[in-house]
Short mmCIF file of C-alpha atoms and ligand atoms in Angstrom, two decimals:
data_model
loop_
_atom_site.label_atom_id
_atom_site.label_comp_id
_atom_site.label_asym_id
_atom_site.label_seq_id
_atom_site.Cartn_x
_atom_site.Cartn_y
_atom_site.Cartn_z
CA UNK A 5 0.00 0.00 0.00
CA UNK A 6 1.38 3.50 -0.86
CA UNK A 7 2.16 5.96 1.92
CA UNK A 8 -1.14 7.87 2.12
CA UNK A 9 -1.97 10.86 4.32
CA UNK A 10 -5.38 12.46 4.83
CA UNK A 11 -6.15 16.13 5.41
CA UNK A 12 -9.08 18.55 5.18
CA UNK A 13 -9.99 19.54 1.63
CA UNK A 14 -9.66 23.24 0.79
CA UNK A 15 -10.98 25.22 -2.15
CA UNK A 16 -7.48 25.01 -3.64
CA UNK A 17 -8.01 21.24 -4.03
CA UNK A 18 -11.17 21.56 -6.11
CA UNK A 19 -9.35 21.40 -9.47
CA UNK A 20 -7.56 18.20 -8.44
CA UNK A 21 -10.79 16.67 -7.11
CA UNK A 22 -12.56 17.42 -10.38
CA UNK A 23 -9.57 16.05 -12.32
CA UNK A 24 -9.99 12.74 -10.46
CA UNK A 25 -13.74 12.80 -11.09
CA UNK A 26 -13.07 13.27 -14.83
CA UNK A 27 -10.59 10.38 -14.81
CA UNK A 28 -13.19 8.16 -13.12
CA UNK A 29 -16.12 9.10 -15.35
CA UNK A 30 -14.14 9.67 -18.55
CA UNK A 31 -16.07 12.87 -19.24
CA UNK A 32 -15.72 16.57 -18.43
CA UNK A 33 -17.31 17.57 -15.15
CA UNK A 34 -20.57 19.47 -15.11
CA UNK A 35 -20.17 23.22 -14.56
CA UNK A 36 -22.02 23.21 -11.24
CA UNK A 37 -19.66 20.62 -9.65
CA UNK A 38 -17.16 23.31 -8.68
CA UNK A 39 -19.68 25.30 -6.65
CA UNK A 40 -21.15 22.10 -5.23
CA UNK A 41 -17.76 21.02 -3.86
CA UNK A 42 -17.12 24.56 -2.56
CA UNK A 43 -20.44 24.59 -0.73
CA UNK A 44 -19.67 21.23 0.93
CA UNK A 45 -16.30 22.55 2.06
CA UNK A 46 -17.86 25.67 3.56
CA UNK A 47 -20.71 23.73 5.25
CA UNK A 48 -18.65 20.94 6.75
CA UNK A 49 -14.90 21.56 6.43
CA UNK A 50 -14.09 18.67 8.79
CA UNK A 51 -15.99 16.17 6.66
CA UNK A 52 -14.47 16.99 3.26
CA UNK A 53 -11.14 15.20 2.98
CA UNK A 54 -8.43 14.48 0.46
CA UNK A 55 -5.96 11.60 0.45
CA UNK A 56 -2.44 12.47 -0.68
CA UNK A 57 0.48 10.45 -1.94
CA UNK A 58 3.73 12.44 -2.10
CA UNK A 59 1.84 15.78 -1.96
CA UNK A 60 -0.37 14.68 -4.81
CA UNK A 61 -4.15 14.35 -4.32
CA UNK A 62 -5.18 10.76 -5.17
CA UNK A 63 -8.62 10.51 -3.56
CA UNK A 64 -11.37 12.51 -1.91
CA UNK A 65 -14.54 12.22 0.10
CA UNK A 66 -17.30 14.79 0.58
CA UNK A 67 -19.33 14.40 3.74
CA UNK A 68 -21.71 16.38 5.86
CA UNK A 69 -23.65 16.37 9.12
CA UNK A 70 -27.29 17.24 8.87
CA UNK A 71 -30.69 16.37 10.29
CA UNK A 72 -32.21 13.32 8.75
CA UNK A 73 -35.33 14.60 7.06
CA UNK A 74 -37.89 12.75 9.18
CA UNK A 75 -36.20 12.69 12.56
CA UNK A 76 -34.59 15.28 14.74
CA UNK A 77 -31.34 13.35 15.19
CA UNK A 78 -28.32 14.58 13.29
CA UNK A 79 -26.84 12.09 10.85
CA UNK A 80 -23.62 11.86 8.94
CA UNK A 81 -23.73 11.81 5.15
CA UNK A 82 -21.24 10.46 2.69
CA UNK A 83 -22.06 12.35 -0.49
CA UNK A 84 -19.32 11.05 -2.76
CA UNK A 85 -16.03 9.21 -2.49
CA UNK A 86 -13.59 8.87 -5.36
CA UNK A 87 -10.10 7.50 -5.89
CA UNK A 88 -7.80 8.15 -8.84
CA UNK A 89 -8.03 4.99 -11.01
CA UNK A 90 -4.21 4.63 -10.81
CA UNK A 91 -4.54 4.27 -7.03
CA UNK A 92 -7.69 2.15 -6.76
CA UNK A 93 -7.56 -1.23 -5.04
CA UNK A 94 -4.81 -0.12 -2.66
CA UNK A 95 -6.83 0.86 0.40
CA UNK A 96 -7.10 4.62 -0.30
CA UNK A 97 -10.89 4.80 0.07
CA UNK A 98 -10.66 2.67 3.22
CA UNK A 99 -8.36 5.30 4.78
CA UNK A 100 -10.69 8.16 3.74
CA UNK A 101 -13.80 6.32 4.92
CA UNK A 102 -12.24 5.43 8.29
CA UNK A 103 -11.16 9.03 8.89
CA UNK A 104 -14.57 10.41 7.87
CA UNK A 105 -16.38 7.94 10.14
CA UNK A 106 -14.04 8.70 13.07
CA UNK A 107 -14.74 12.43 12.67
CA UNK A 108 -18.49 11.87 12.38
CA UNK A 109 -18.41 9.73 15.50
CA UNK A 110 -16.55 12.47 17.38
CA UNK A 111 -19.25 14.90 16.22
CA UNK A 112 -21.77 12.72 18.03
CA UNK A 113 -23.61 11.17 15.12
CA UNK A 114 -24.53 7.51 15.32
CA UNK A 115 -25.52 6.84 11.70
CA UNK A 116 -23.82 7.54 8.36
CA UNK A 117 -26.08 7.68 5.30
CA UNK A 118 -25.27 7.49 1.65
CA UNK A 119 -27.40 7.27 -1.47
CA UNK A 120 -26.61 5.07 -4.46
CA UNK A 121 -28.42 3.59 -7.42
CA UNK A 122 -30.09 0.31 -6.39
CA UNK A 123 -29.23 -1.13 -9.83
CA UNK A 124 -25.52 -0.54 -9.31
CA UNK A 125 -24.62 -3.91 -7.78
CA UNK A 126 -20.89 -3.20 -7.81
CA UNK A 127 -21.37 -0.10 -5.68
CA UNK A 128 -23.71 -1.92 -3.31
CA UNK A 129 -20.98 -4.57 -2.89
CA UNK A 130 -18.45 -1.81 -2.23
CA UNK A 131 -20.55 -0.17 0.50
CA UNK A 132 -21.37 -3.58 2.04
CA UNK A 133 -17.63 -4.30 2.16
CA UNK A 134 -17.29 -1.02 4.07
CA UNK A 135 -19.95 -1.75 6.69
CA UNK A 136 -23.04 -0.11 5.12
CA UNK A 137 -26.38 -1.91 5.21
CA UNK A 138 -29.71 -1.19 3.61
CA UNK A 139 -31.52 1.57 5.56
CA UNK A 140 -35.18 2.12 6.36
CA UNK A 141 -35.96 4.79 3.79
CA UNK A 142 -36.75 4.51 0.11
CA UNK A 143 -36.67 7.41 -2.32
CA UNK A 144 -39.81 8.15 -4.32
CA UNK A 145 -39.70 10.13 -7.55
CA UNK A 146 -42.34 11.98 -9.55
CA UNK A 147 -41.65 12.44 -13.26
CA UNK A 148 -42.64 16.03 -14.05
CA UNK A 149 -42.17 15.53 -17.80
CA UNK A 150 -44.69 12.67 -17.74
CA UNK A 151 -46.99 14.90 -15.67
CA UNK A 152 -47.07 17.51 -18.45
CA UNK A 153 -48.35 14.97 -20.99
CA UNK A 154 -51.47 14.19 -18.94
C1 COA B 12 -15.34 2.73 -5.11
C2 COA B 12 -13.94 3.35 -4.86
C3 COA B 12 -14.11 4.65 -4.08
C4 COA B 12 -13.10 2.34 -4.05
O1 COA B 12 -11.84 2.95 -3.77
P1 COA B 12 -10.55 2.07 -3.52
O2 COA B 12 -9.49 2.94 -2.96
O3 COA B 12 -10.23 1.33 -4.76
O4 COA B 12 -11.07 1.05 -2.41
P2 COA B 12 -10.15 0.33 -1.32
O5 COA B 12 -8.95 -0.27 -2.00
O6 COA B 12 -9.88 1.27 -0.19
O7 COA B 12 -11.09 -0.82 -0.81
C5 COA B 12 -11.77 -0.72 0.43
C6 COA B 12 -12.62 -1.94 0.59
O8 COA B 12 -13.68 -1.93 -0.37
C7 COA B 12 -13.63 -3.11 -1.16
N1 COA B 12 -13.95 -2.72 -2.54
C8 COA B 12 -13.33 -1.81 -3.30
N2 COA B 12 -13.94 -1.71 -4.51
C9 COA B 12 -14.95 -2.60 -4.47
C10 COA B 12 -15.94 -2.98 -5.40
N3 COA B 12 -16.01 -2.41 -6.61
N4 COA B 12 -16.84 -3.93 -5.05
C11 COA B 12 -16.78 -4.51 -3.82
N5 COA B 12 -15.85 -4.20 -2.89
C12 COA B 12 -14.96 -3.26 -3.22
C13 COA B 12 -12.21 -3.62 -1.06
O9 COA B 12 -12.15 -5.02 -1.26
C14 COA B 12 -11.85 -3.23 0.35
O10 COA B 12 -12.38 -4.17 1.27
P3 COA B 12 -11.38 -5.05 2.18
O11 COA B 12 -10.54 -4.05 2.92
O12 COA B 12 -12.32 -5.83 3.03
O13 COA B 12 -10.60 -5.86 1.20
C15 COA B 12 -13.18 3.60 -6.19
O14 COA B 12 -13.16 2.41 -6.93
C16 COA B 12 -13.79 4.72 -7.02
O15 COA B 12 -13.38 5.87 -6.94
N6 COA B 12 -14.78 4.36 -7.87
C17 COA B 12 -15.43 5.34 -8.73
C18 COA B 12 -16.29 6.33 -7.95
C19 COA B 12 -17.38 5.66 -7.16
O16 COA B 12 -18.06 4.75 -7.62
N7 COA B 12 -17.55 6.12 -5.90
C20 COA B 12 -18.50 5.57 -4.95
C21 COA B 12 -19.84 6.20 -5.04
S1 COA B 12 -19.93 7.77 -4.30
#
């Protein structure tokens, strides 16, 4: 495993974070991503982290603490985690995830939520491997375009 360190993300890291995102997805990032990352950093600076190898950003996680919509208790959220494809499979996300969870625990939250596509079996396997289980809530969607046709 490479020598990886973790620190708080700053706005100066946003370009590197988006570079990793582009490497993962193979497409240019959407214009609003930059402000989205910046708003996470300003809301929860202790829960937005980068992993570095030799002063080079190789992974990131964006997290948050907020009230779960239907209960008063605060919950942790893992919005997105990403690792440079050249560094995947070497424990980088494990280090980021462990640090995020340790910080969330210190903040007093008992539960960490994340949202993924139910059809993405690979991602479900990944989160299972990292201690996540299916939660109690299900998301419902209303198709506004279909609504217009009625
Ligand atoms: C998913 C991702 C973050 C994993 O990062 P990584 O650094 O390669 O993962 P790690 O090497 O730290 O693996 C941590 C654990 O997850 C497991 N794991 C990693 N990828 C997995 C996968 N695709 N399916 C199942 N388990 C997986 C590993 O086996 C390891 O478990 P172990 O310690 O019990 O062996 C990385 O592949 C990535 O950036 N993917 C694209 C973006 C993405 O899908 N992000 C998640 C949604 S927000």
